[in-house]
GROMACS .gro file of N, CA and C in nm:
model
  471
    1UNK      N    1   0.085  -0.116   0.000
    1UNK     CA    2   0.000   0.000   0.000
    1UNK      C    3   0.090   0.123   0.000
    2UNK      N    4   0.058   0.192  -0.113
    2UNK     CA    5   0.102   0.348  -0.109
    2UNK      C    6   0.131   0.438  -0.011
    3UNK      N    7   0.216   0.538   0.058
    3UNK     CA    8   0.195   0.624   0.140
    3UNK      C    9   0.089   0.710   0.129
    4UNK      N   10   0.038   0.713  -0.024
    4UNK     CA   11  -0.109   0.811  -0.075
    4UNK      C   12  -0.190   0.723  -0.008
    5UNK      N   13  -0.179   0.630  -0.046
    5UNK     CA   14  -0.334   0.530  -0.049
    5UNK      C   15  -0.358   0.577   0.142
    6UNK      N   16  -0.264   0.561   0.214
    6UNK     CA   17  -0.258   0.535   0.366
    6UNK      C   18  -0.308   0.658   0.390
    7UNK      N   19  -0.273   0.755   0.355
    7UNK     CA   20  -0.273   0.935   0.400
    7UNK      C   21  -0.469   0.931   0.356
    8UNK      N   22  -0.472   0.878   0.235
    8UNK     CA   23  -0.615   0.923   0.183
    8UNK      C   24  -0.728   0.839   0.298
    9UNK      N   25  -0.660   0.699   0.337
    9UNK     CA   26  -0.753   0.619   0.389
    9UNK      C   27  -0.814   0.726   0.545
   10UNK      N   28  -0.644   0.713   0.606
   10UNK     CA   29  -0.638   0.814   0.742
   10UNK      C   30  -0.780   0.938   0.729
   11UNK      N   31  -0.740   1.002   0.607
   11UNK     CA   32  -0.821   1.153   0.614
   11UNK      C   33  -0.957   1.113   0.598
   12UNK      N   34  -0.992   0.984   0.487
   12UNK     CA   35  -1.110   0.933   0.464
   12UNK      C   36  -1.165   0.884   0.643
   13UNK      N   37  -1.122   0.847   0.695
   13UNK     CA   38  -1.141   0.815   0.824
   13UNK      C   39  -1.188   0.918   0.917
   14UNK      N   40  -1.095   0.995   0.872
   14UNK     CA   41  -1.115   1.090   1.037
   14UNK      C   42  -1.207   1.180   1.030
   15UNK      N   43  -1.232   1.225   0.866
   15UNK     CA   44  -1.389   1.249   0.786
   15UNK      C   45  -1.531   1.222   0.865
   16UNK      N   46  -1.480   1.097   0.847
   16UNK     CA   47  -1.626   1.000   0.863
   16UNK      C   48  -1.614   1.026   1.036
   17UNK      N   49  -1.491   1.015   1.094
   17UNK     CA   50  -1.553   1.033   1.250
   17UNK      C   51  -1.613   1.182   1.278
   18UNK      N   52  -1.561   1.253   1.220
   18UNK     CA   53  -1.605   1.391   1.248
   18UNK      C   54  -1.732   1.384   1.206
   19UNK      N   55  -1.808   1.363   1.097
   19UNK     CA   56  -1.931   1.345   1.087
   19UNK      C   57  -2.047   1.278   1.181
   20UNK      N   58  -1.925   1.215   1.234
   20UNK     CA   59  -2.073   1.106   1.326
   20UNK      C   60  -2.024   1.185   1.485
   21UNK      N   61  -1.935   1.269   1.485
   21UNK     CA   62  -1.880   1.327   1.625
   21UNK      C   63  -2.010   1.481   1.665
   22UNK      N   64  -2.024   1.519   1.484
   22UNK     CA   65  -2.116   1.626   1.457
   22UNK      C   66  -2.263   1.555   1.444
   23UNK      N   67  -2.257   1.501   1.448
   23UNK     CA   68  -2.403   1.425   1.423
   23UNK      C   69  -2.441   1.321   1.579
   24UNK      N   70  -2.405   1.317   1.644
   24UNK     CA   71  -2.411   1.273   1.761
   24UNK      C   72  -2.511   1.302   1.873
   25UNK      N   73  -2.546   1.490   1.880
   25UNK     CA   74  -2.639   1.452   1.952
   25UNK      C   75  -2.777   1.450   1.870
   26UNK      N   76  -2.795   1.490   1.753
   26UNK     CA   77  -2.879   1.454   1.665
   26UNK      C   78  -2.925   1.314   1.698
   27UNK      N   79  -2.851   1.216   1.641
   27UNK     CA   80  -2.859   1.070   1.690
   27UNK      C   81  -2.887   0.993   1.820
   28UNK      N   82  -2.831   1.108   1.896
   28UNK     CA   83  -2.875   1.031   2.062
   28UNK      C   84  -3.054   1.105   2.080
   29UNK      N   85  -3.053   1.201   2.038
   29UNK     CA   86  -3.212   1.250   2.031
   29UNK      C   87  -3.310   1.166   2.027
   30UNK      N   88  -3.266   1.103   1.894
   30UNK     CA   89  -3.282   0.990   1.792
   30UNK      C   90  -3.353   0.898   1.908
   31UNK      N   91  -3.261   0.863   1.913
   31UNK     CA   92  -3.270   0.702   1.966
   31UNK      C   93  -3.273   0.752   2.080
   32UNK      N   94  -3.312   0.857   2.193
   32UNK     CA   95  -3.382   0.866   2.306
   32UNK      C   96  -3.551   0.878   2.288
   33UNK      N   97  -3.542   0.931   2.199
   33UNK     CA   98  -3.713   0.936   2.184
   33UNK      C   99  -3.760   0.857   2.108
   34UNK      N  100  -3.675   0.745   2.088
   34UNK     CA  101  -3.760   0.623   1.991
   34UNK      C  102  -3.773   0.620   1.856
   35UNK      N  103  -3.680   0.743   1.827
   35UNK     CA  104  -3.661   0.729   1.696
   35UNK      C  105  -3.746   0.838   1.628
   36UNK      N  106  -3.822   0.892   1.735
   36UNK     CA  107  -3.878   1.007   1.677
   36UNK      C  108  -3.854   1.124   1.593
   37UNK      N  109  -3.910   1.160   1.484
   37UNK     CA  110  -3.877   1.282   1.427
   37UNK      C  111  -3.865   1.407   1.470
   38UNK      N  112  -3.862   1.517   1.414
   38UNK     CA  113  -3.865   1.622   1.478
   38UNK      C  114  -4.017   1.680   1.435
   39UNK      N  115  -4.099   1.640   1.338
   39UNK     CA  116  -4.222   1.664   1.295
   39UNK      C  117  -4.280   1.567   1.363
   40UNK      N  118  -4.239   1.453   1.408
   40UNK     CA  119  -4.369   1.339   1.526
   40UNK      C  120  -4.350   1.484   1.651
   41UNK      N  121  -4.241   1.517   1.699
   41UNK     CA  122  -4.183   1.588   1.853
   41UNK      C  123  -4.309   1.688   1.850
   42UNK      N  124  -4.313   1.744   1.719
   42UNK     CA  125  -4.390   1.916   1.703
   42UNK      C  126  -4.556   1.856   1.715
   43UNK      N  127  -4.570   1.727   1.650
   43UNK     CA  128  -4.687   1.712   1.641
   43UNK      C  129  -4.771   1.691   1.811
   44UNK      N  130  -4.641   1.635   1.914
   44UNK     CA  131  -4.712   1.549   2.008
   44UNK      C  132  -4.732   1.668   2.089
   45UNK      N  133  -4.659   1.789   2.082
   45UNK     CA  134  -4.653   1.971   2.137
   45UNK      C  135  -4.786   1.966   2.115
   46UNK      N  136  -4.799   2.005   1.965
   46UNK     CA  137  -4.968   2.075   1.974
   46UNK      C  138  -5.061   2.022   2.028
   47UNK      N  139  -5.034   1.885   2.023
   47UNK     CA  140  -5.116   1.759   2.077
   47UNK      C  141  -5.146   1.772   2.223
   48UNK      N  142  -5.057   1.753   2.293
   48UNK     CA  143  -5.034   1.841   2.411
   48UNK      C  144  -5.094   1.958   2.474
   49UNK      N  145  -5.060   2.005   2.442
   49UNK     CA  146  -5.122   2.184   2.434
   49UNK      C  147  -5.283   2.177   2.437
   50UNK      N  148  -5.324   2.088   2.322
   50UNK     CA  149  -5.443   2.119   2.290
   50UNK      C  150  -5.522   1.969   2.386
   51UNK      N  151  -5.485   1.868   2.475
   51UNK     CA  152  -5.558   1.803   2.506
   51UNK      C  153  -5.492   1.736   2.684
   52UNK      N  154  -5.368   1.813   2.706
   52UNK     CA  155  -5.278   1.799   2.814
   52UNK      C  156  -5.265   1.871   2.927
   53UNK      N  157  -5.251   2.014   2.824
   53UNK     CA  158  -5.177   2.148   2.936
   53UNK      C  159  -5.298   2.170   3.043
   54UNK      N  160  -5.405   2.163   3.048
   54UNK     CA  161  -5.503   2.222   3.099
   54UNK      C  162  -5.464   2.141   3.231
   55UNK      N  163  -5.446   2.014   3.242
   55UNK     CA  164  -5.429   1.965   3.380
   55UNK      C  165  -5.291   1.952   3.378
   56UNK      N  166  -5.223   1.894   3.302
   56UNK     CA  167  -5.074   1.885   3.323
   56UNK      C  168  -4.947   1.994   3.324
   57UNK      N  169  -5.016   2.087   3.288
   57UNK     CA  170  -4.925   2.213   3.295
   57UNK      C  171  -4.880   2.242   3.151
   58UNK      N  172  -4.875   2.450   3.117
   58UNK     CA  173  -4.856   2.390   2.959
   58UNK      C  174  -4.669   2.393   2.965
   59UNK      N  175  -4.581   2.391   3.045
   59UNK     CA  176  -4.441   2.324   3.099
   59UNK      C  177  -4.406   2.217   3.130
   60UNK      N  178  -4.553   2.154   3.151
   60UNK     CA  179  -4.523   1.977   3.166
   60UNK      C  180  -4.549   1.978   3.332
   61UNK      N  181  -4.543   2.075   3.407
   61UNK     CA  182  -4.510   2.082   3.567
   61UNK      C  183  -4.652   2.040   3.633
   62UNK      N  184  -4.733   2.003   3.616
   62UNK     CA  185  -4.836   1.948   3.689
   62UNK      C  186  -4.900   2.026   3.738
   63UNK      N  187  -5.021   1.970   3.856
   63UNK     CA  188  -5.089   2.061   3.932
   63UNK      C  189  -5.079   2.038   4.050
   64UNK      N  190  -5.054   2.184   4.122
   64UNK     CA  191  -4.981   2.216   4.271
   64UNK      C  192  -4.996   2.099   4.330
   65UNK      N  193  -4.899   2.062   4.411
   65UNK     CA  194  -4.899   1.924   4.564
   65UNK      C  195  -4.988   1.759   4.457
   66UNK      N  196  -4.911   1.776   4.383
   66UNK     CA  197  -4.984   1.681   4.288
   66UNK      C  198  -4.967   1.524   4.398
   67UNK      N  199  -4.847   1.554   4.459
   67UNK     CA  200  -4.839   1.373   4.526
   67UNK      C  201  -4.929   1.378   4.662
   68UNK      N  202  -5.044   1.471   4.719
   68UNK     CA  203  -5.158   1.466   4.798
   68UNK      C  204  -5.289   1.480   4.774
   69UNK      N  205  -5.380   1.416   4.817
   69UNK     CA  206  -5.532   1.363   4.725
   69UNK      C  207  -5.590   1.531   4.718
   70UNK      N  208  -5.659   1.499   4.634
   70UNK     CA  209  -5.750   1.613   4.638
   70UNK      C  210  -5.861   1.613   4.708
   71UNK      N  211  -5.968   1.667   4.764
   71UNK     CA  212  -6.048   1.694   4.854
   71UNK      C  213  -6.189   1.537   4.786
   72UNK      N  214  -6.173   1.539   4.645
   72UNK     CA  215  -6.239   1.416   4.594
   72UNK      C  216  -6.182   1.286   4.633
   73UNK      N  217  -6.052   1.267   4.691
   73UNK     CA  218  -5.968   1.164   4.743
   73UNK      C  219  -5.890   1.101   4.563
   74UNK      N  220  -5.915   1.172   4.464
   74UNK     CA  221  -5.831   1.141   4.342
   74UNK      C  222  -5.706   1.250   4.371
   75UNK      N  223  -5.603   1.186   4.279
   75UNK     CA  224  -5.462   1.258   4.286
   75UNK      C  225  -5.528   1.361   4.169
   76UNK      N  226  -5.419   1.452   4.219
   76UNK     CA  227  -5.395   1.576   4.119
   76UNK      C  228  -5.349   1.502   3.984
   77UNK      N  229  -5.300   1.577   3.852
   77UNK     CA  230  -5.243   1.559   3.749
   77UNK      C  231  -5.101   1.610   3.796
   78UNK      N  232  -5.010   1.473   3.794
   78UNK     CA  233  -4.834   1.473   3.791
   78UNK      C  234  -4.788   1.568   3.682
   79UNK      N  235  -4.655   1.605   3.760
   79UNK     CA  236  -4.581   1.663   3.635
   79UNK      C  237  -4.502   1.562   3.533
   80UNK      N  238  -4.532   1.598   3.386
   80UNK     CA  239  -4.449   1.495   3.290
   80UNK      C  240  -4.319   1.583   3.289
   81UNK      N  241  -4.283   1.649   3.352
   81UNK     CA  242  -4.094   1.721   3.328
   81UNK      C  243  -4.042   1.583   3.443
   82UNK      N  244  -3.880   1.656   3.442
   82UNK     CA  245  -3.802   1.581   3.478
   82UNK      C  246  -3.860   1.557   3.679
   83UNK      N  247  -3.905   1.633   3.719
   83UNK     CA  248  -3.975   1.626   3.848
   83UNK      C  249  -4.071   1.548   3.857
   84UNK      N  250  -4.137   1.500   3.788
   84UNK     CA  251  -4.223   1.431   3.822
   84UNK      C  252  -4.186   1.224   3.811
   85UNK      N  253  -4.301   1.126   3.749
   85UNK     CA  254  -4.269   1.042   3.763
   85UNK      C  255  -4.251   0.965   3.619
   86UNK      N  256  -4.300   1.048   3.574
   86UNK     CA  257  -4.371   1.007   3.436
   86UNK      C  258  -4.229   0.900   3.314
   87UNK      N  259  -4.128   0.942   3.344
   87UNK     CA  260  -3.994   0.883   3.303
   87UNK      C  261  -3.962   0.780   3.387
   88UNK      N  262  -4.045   0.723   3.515
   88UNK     CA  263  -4.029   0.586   3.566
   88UNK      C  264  -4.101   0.481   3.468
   89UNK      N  265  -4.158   0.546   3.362
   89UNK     CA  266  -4.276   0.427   3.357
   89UNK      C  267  -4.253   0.410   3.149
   90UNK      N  268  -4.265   0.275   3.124
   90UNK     CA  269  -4.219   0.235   3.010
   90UNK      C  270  -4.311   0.314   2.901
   91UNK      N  271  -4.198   0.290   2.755
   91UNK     CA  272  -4.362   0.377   2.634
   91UNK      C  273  -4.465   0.279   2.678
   92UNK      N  274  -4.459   0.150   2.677
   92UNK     CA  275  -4.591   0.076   2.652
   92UNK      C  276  -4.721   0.128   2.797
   93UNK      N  277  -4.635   0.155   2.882
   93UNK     CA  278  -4.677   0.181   3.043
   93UNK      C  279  -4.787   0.298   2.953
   94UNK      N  280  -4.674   0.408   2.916
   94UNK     CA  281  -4.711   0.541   2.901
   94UNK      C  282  -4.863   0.553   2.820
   95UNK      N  283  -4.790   0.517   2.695
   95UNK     CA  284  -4.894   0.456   2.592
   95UNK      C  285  -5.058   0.406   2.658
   96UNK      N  286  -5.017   0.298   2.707
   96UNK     CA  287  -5.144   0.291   2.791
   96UNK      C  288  -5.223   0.344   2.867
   97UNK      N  289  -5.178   0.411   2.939
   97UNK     CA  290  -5.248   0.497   3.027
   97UNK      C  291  -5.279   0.625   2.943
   98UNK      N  292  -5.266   0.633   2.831
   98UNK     CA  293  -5.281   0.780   2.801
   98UNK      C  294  -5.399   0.720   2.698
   99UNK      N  295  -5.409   0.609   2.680
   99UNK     CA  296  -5.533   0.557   2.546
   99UNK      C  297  -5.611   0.551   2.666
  100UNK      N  298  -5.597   0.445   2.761
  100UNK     CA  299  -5.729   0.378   2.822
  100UNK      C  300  -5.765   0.453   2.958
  101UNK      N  301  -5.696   0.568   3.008
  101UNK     CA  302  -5.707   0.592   3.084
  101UNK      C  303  -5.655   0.534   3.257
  102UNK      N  304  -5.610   0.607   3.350
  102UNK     CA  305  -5.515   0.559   3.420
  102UNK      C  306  -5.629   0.434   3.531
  103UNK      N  307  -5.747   0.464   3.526
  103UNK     CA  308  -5.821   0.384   3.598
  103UNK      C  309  -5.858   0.266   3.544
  104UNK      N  310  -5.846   0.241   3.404
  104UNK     CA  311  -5.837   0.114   3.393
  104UNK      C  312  -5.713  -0.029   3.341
  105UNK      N  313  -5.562   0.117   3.330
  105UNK     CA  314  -5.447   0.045   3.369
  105UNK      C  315  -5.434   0.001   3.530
  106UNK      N  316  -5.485   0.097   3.616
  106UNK     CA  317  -5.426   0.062   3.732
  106UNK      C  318  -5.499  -0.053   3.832
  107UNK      N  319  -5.632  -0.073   3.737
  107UNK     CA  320  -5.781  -0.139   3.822
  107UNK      C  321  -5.793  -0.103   3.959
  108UNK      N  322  -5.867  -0.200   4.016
  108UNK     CA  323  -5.902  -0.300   4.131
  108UNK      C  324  -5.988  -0.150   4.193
  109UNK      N  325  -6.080  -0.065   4.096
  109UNK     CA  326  -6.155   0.036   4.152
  109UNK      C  327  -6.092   0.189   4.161
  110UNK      N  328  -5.964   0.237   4.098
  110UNK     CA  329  -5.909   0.324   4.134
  110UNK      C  330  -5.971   0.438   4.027
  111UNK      N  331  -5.992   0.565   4.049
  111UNK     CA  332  -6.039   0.632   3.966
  111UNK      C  333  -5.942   0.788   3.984
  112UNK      N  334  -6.018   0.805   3.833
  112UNK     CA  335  -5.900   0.916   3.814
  112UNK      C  336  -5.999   1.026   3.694
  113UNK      N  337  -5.931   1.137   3.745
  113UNK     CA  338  -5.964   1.258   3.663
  113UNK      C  339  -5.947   1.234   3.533
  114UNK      N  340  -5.839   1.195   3.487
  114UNK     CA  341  -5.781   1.190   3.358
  114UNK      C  342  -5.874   1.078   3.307
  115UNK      N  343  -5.942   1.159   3.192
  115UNK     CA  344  -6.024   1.038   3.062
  115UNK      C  345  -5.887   0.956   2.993
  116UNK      N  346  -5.923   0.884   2.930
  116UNK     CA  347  -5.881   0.786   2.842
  116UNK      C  348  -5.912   0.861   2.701
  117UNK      N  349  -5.790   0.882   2.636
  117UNK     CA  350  -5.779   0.948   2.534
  117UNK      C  351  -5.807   0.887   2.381
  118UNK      N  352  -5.788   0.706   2.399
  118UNK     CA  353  -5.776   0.622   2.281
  118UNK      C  354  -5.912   0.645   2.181
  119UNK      N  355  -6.031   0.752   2.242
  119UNK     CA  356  -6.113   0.774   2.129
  119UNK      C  357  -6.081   0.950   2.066
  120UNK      N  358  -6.023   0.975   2.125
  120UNK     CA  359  -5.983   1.121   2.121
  120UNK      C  360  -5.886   1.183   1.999
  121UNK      N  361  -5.774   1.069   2.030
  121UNK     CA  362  -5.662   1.079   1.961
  121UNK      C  363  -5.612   0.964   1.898
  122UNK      N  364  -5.570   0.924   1.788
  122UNK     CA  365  -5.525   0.824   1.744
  122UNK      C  366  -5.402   0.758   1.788
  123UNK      N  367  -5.364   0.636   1.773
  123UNK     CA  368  -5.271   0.596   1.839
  123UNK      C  369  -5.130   0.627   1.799
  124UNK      N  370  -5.116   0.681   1.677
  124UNK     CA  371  -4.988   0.748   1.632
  124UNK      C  372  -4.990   0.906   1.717
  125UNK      N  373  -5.077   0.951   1.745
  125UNK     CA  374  -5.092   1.060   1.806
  125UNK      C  375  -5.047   1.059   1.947
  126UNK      N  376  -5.103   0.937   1.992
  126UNK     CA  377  -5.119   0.929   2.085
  126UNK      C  378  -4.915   0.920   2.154
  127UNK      N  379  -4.875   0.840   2.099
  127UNK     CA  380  -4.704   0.787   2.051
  127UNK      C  381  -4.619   0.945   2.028
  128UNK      N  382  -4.655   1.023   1.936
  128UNK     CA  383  -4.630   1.175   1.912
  128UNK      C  384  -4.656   1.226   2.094
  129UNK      N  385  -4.749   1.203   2.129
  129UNK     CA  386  -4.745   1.302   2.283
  129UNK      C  387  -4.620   1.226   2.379
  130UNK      N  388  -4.629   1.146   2.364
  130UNK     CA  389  -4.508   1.067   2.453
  130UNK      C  390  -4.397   1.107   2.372
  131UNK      N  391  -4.373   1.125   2.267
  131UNK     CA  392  -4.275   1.159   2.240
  131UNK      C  393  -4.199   1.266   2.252
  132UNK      N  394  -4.329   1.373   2.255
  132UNK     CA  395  -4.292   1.512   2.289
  132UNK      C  396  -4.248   1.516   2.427
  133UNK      N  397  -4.340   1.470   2.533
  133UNK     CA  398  -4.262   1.489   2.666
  133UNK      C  399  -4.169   1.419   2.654
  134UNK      N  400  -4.156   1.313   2.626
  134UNK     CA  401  -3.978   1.244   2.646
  134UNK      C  402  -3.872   1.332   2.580
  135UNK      N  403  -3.936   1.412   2.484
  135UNK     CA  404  -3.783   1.520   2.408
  135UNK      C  405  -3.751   1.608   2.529
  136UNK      N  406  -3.835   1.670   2.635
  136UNK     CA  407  -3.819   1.747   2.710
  136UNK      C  408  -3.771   1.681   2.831
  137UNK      N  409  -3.704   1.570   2.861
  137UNK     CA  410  -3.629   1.480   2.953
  137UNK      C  411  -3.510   1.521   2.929
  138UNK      N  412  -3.429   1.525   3.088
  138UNK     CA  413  -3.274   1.522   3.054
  138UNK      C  414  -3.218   1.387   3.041
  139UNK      N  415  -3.122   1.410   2.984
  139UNK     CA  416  -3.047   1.283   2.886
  139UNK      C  417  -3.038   1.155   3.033
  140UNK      N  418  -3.038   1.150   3.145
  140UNK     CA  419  -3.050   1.066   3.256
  140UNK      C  420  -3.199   1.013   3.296
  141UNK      N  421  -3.276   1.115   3.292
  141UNK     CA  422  -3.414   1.052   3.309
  141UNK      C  423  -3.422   0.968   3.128
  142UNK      N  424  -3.395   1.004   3.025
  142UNK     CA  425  -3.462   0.977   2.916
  142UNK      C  426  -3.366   0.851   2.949
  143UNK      N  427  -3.253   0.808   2.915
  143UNK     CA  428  -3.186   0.682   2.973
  143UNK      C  429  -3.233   0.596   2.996
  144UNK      N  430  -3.317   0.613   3.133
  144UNK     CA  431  -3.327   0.571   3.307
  144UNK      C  432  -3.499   0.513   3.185
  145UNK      N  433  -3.548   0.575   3.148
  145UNK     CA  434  -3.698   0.494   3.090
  145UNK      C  435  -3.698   0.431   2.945
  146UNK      N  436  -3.560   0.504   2.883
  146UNK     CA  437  -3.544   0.379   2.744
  146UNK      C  438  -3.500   0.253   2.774
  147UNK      N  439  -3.414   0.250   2.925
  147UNK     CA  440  -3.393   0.129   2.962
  147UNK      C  441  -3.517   0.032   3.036
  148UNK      N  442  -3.591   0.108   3.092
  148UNK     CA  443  -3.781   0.053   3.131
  148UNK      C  444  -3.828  -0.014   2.994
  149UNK      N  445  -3.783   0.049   2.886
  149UNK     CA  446  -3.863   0.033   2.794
  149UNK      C  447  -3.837  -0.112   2.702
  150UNK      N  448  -3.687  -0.082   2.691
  150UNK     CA  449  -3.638  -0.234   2.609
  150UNK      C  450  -3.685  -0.332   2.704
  151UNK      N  451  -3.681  -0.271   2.879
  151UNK     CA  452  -3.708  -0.463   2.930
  151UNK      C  453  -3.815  -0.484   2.942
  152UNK      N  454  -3.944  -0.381   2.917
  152UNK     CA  455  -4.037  -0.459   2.893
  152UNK      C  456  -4.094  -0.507   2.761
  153UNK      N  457  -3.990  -0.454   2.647
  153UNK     CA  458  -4.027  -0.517   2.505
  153UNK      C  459  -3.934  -0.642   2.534
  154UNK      N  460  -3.863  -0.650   2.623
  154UNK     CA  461  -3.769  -0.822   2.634
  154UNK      C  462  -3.892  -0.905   2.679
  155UNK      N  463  -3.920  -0.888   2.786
  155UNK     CA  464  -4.014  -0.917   2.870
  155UNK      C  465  -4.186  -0.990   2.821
  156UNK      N  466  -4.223  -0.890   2.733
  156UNK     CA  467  -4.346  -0.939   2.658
  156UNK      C  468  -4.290  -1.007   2.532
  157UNK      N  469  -4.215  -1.027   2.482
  157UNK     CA  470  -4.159  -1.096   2.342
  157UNK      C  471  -4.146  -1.270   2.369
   0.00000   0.00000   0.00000
């Protein structure tokens, strides 16, 4: 092999790392939010906004003393930011509770403010709102629930 050929391979190389060095957090975005676009992210915002903020905050921050009952003995609406819990719990967790409503993921009689959205919003829609709050996770919470998430796609497979 040439000293050209070696010099071109080297530069061809260090090219390609710089590209993926610049493209990096693009990619971790990526693959923190499931692969989400940046047009699913915008869609699950308005989505949000228009069927979320009213109880969940339009910051994601919930409603005041959310972890003490309300005078009905139902919880407040949690915050979906990094304060709250909402990044303990898997997409499929998430997913669910946001179609069927949290009273009939959680059963055995528990009731809750929050309707069940699965006639509301479609289920790609529904995937877009989770996606949007998970873009607004710091890179440790988003982690901490992509790893929730593969073990329960291990788990049910």
């Amino acid at each position: 092999m040439s000293a050209r050929t070696v010099l071109l391979s080297a530069l061809g190389i260090a090219a390609a790392g710089s590209v993926l060095i610049g493209a990096w957090p693009w990619l971790a975005a990526r693959i923190a939010n499931g692969d989400a676009s940046a047009g699913t992210i915008a869609l699950g915002k308005t989505l949000y906004a228009k069927h979320c903020a009213a109880c969940h905050g339009p910051n994601l921050e919930g409603q005041r003393d959310w972890k003490s009952p309300l005078p009905s003995g139902r919880m407040p609406a949690p915050p979906h930011d990094a304060s709250g819990h909402t990044w303990h719990h898997s997409d499929g967790m998430l997913f669910r509770i946001t179609k069927e409503g949290p009273a009939a993921v959680v059963g055995g009689g528990y009731q809750s403010d929050m309707p069940a959205f699965g006639k509301v919003m479609s289920d790609e829609e529904i995937r877009a709102v989770v996606a949007f709050i998970k873009s607004t996770w710091p890179e440790q919470e988003r982690a901490y629930q992509a790893e929730m998430s593969r073990h329960e796609r291990e788990t049910t497979q």
